[in-house]
PDB file of C-alpha atoms and ligand atoms in Angstrom:
ATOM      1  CA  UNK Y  98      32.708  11.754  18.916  1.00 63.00           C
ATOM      2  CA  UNK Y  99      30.975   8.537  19.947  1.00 66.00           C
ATOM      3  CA  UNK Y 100      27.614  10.353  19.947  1.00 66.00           C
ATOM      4  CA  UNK Y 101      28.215  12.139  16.425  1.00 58.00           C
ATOM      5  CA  UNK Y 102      29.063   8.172  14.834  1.00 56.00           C
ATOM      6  CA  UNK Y 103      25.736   7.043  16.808  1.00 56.00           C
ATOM      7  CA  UNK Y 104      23.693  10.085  15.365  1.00 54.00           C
ATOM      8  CA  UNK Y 105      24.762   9.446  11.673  1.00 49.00           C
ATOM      9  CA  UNK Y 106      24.451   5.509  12.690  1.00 49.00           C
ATOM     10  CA  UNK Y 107      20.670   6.062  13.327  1.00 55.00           C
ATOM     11  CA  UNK Y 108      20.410   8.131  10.086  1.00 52.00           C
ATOM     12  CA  UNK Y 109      21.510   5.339   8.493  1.00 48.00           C
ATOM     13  CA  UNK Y 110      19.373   3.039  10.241  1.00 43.00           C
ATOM     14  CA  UNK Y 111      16.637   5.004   9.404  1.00 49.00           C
ATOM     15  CA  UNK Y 112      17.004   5.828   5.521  1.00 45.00           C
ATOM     16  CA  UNK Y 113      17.812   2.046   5.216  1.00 44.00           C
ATOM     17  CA  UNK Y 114      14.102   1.582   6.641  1.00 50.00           C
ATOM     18  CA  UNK Y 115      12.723   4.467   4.550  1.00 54.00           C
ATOM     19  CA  UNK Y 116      14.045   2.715   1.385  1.00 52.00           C
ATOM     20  CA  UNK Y 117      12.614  -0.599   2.179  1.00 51.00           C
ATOM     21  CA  UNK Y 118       9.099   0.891   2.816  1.00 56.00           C
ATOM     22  CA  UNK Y 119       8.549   3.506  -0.462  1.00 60.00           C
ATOM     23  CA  UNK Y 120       9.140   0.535  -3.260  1.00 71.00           C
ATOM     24  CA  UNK Y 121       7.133   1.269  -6.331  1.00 77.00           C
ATOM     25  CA  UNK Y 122       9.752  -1.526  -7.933  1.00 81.00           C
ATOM     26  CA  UNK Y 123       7.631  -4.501  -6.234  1.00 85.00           C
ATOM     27  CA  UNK Y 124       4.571  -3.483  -8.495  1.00 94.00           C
ATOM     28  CA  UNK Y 125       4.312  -4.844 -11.896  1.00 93.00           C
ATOM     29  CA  UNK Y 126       5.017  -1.730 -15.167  1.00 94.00           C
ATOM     30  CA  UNK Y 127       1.189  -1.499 -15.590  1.00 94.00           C
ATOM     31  CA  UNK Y 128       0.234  -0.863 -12.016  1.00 96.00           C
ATOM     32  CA  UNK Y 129       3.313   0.844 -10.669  1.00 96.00           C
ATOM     33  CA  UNK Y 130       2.367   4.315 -12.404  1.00 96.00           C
ATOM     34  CA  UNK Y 131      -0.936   4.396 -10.703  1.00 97.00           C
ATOM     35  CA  UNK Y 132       0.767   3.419  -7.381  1.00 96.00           C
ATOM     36  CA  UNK Y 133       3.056   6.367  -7.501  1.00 95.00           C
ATOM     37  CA  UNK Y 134       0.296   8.251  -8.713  1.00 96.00           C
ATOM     38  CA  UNK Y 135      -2.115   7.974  -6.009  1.00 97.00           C
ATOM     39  CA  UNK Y 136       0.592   7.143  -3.474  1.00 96.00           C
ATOM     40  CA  UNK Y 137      -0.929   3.741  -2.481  1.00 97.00           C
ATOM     41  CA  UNK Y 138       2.942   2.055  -2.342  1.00 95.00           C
ATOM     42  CA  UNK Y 139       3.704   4.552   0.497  1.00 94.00           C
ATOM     43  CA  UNK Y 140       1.579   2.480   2.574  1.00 95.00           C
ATOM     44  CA  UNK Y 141       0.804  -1.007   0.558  1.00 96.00           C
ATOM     45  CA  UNK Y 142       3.094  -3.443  -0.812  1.00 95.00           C
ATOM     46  CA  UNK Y 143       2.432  -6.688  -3.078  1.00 96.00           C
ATOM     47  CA  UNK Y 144       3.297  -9.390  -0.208  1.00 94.00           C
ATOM     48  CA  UNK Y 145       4.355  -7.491   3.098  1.00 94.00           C
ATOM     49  CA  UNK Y 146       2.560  -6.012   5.728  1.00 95.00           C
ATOM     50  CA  UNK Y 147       3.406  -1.876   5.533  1.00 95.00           C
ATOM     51  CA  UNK Y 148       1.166   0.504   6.677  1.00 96.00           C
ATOM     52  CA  UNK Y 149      -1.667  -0.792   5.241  1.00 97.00           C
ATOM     53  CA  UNK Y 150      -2.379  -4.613   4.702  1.00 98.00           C
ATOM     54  CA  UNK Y 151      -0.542  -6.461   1.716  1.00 97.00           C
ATOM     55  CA  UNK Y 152      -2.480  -6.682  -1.406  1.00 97.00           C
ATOM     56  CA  UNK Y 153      -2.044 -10.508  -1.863  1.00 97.00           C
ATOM     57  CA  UNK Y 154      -3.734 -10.294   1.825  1.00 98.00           C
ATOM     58  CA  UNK Y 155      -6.957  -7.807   0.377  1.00 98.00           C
ATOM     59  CA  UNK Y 156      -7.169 -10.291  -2.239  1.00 98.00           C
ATOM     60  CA  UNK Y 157      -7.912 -13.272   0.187  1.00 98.00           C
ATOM     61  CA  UNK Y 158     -11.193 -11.408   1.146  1.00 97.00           C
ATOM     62  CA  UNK Y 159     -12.435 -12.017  -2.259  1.00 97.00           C
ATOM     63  CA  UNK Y 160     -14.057  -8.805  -2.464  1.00 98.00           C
ATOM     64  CA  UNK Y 161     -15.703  -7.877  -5.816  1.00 98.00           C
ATOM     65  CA  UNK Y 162     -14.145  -5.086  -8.314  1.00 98.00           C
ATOM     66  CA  UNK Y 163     -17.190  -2.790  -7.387  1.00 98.00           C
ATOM     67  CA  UNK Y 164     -16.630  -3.167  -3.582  1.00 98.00           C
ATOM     68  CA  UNK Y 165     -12.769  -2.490  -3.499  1.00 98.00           C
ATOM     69  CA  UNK Y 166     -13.209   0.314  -5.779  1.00 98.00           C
ATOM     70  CA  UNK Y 167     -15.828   1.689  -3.413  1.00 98.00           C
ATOM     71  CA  UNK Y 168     -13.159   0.879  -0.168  1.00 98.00           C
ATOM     72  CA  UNK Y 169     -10.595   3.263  -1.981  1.00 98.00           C
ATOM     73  CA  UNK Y 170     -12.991   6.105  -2.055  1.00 98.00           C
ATOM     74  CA  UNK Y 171     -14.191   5.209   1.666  1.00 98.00           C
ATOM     75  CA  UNK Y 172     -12.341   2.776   3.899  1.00 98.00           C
ATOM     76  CA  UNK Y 173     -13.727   0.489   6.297  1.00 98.00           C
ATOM     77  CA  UNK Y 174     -10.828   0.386   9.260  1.00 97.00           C
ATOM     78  CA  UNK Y 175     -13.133  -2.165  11.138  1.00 97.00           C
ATOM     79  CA  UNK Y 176     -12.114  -4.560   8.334  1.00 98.00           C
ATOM     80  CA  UNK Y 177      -8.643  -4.558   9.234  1.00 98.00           C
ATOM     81  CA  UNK Y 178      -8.090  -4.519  13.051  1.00 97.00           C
ATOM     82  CA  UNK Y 179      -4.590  -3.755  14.287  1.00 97.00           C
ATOM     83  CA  UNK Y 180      -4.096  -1.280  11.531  1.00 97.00           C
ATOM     84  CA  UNK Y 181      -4.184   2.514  11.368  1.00 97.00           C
ATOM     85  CA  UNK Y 182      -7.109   3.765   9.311  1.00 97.00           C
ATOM     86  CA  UNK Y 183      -6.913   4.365   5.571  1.00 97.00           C
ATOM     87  CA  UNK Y 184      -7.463   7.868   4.768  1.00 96.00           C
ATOM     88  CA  UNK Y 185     -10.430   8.410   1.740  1.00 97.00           C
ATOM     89  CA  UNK Y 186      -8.584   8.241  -1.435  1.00 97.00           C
ATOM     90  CA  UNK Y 187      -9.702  10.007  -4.966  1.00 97.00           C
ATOM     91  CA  UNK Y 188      -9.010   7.619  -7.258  1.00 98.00           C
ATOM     92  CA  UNK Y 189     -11.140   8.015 -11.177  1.00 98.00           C
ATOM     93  CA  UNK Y 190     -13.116   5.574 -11.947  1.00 98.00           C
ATOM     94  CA  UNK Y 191     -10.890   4.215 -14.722  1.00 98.00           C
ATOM     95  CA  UNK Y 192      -7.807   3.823 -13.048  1.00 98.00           C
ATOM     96  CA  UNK Y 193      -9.664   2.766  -9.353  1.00 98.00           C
ATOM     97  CA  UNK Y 194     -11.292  -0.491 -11.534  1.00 98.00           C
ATOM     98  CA  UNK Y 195      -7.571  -1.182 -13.109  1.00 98.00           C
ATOM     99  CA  UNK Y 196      -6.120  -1.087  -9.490  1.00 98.00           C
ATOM    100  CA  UNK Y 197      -8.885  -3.408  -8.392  1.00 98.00           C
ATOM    101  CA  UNK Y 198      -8.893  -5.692 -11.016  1.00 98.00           C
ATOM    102  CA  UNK Y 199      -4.982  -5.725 -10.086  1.00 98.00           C
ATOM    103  CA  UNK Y 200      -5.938  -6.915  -6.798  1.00 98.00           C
ATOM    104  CA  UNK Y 201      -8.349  -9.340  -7.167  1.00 97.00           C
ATOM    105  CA  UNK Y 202      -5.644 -11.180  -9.716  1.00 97.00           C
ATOM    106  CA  UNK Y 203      -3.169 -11.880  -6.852  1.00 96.00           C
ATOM    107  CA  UNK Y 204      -2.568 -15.034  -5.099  1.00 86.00           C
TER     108      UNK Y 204
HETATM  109  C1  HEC G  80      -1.508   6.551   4.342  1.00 61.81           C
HETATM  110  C2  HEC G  80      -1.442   5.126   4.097  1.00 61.81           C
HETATM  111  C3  HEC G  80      -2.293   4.535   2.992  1.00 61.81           C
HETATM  112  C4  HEC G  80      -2.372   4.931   1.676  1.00 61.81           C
HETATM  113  C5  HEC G  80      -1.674   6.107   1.012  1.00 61.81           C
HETATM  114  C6  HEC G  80      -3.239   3.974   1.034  1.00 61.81           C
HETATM  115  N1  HEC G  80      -3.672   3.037   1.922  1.00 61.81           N
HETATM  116 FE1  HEC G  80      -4.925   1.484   1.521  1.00 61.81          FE
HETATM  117  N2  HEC G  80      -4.949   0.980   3.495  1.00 61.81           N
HETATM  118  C7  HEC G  80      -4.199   1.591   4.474  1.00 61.81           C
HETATM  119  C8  HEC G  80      -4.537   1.003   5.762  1.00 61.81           C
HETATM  120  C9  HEC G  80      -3.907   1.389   7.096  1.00 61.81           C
HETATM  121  C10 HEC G  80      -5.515   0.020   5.511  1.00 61.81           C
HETATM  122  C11 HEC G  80      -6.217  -0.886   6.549  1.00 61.81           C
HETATM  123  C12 HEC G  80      -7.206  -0.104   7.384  1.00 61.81           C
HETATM  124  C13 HEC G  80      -8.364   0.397   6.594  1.00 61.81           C
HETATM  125  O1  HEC G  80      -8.859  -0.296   5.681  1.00 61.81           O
HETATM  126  O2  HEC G  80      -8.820   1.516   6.886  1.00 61.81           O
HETATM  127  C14 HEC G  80      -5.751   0.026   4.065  1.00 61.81           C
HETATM  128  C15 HEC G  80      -6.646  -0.810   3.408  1.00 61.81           C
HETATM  129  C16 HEC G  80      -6.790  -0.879   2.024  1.00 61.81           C
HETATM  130  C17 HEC G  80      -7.646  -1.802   1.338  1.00 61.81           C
HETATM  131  C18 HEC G  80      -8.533  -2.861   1.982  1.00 61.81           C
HETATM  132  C19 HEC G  80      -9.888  -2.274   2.332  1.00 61.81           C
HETATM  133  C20 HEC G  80     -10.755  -3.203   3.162  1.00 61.81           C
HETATM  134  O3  HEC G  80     -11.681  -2.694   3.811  1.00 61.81           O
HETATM  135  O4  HEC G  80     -10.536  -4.418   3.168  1.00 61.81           O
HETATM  136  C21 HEC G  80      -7.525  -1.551  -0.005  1.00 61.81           C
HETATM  137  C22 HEC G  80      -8.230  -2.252  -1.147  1.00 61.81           C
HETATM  138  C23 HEC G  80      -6.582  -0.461  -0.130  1.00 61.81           C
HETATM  139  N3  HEC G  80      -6.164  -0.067   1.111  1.00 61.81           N
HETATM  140  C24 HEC G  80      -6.183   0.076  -1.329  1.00 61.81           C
HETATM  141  C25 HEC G  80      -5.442   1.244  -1.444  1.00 61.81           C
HETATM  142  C26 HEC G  80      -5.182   1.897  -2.720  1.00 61.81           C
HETATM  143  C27 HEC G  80      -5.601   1.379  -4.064  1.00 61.81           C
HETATM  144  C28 HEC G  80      -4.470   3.024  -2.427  1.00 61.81           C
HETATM  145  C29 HEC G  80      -4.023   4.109  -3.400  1.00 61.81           C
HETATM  146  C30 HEC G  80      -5.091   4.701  -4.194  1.00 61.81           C
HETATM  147  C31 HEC G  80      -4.268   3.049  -0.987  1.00 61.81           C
HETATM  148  N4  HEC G  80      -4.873   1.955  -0.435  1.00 61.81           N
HETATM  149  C32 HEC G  80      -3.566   4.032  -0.304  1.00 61.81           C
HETATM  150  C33 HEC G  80      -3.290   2.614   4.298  1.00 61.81           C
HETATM  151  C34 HEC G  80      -3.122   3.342   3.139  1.00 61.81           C
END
């Protein structure tokens, strides 16, 4: 019995922590579509550390449009040391610039 109520405990534990990570709530209605699109809110949120860096933390590199729009295509891990590496992501042209431009606006 006690292991069964531990078991479902840890389920718990463990959706709880799902839910937190997979937000596309923290992005604002404009950007949140292309975040679910392309999956970046599985791995990035607005403020907090996830799998990837935050965004408001990508913003204080002061990159330009062009150059994050070319680190979503091809990541540069050595930028970020102590994370995992970002896979290559296919993002068009349009919505890539949109994202960036997102980006670039945080503070
Ligand atoms: C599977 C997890 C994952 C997904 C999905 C993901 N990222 Fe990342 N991202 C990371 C990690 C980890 C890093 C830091 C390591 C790196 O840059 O390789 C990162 C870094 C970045 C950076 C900083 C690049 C740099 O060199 O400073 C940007 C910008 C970025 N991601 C944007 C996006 C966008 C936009 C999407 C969706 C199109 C996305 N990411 C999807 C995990 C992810």
């Amino acid at each position: 019995m006690k292991k069964i109520s531990k078991l479902i405990f840890s389920a718990v534990i463990a959706l709880v922590a799902f839910g937190n990570q997979a937000k596309a709530e923290d992005f604002p209605a404009d950007i949140k579509p292309l975040m679910q699109k392309y999956t970046c809110f599985a791995c990035h949120k607005v403020d907090a550390r996830l799998v990837g860096p935050a965004y408001k933390d990508v913003a204080k590199k002061k990159y330009s449009v062009d150059k994050i729009v070319g680190l979503m295509a091809k990541p540069q891990p050595s930028n970020w040391p102590g994370y995992p590496p970002m896979a290559p992501m296919t993002v068009p042209k349009d919505d890539a610039v949109k994202i960036a431009k997102w980006i670039n606006s945080l503070k």
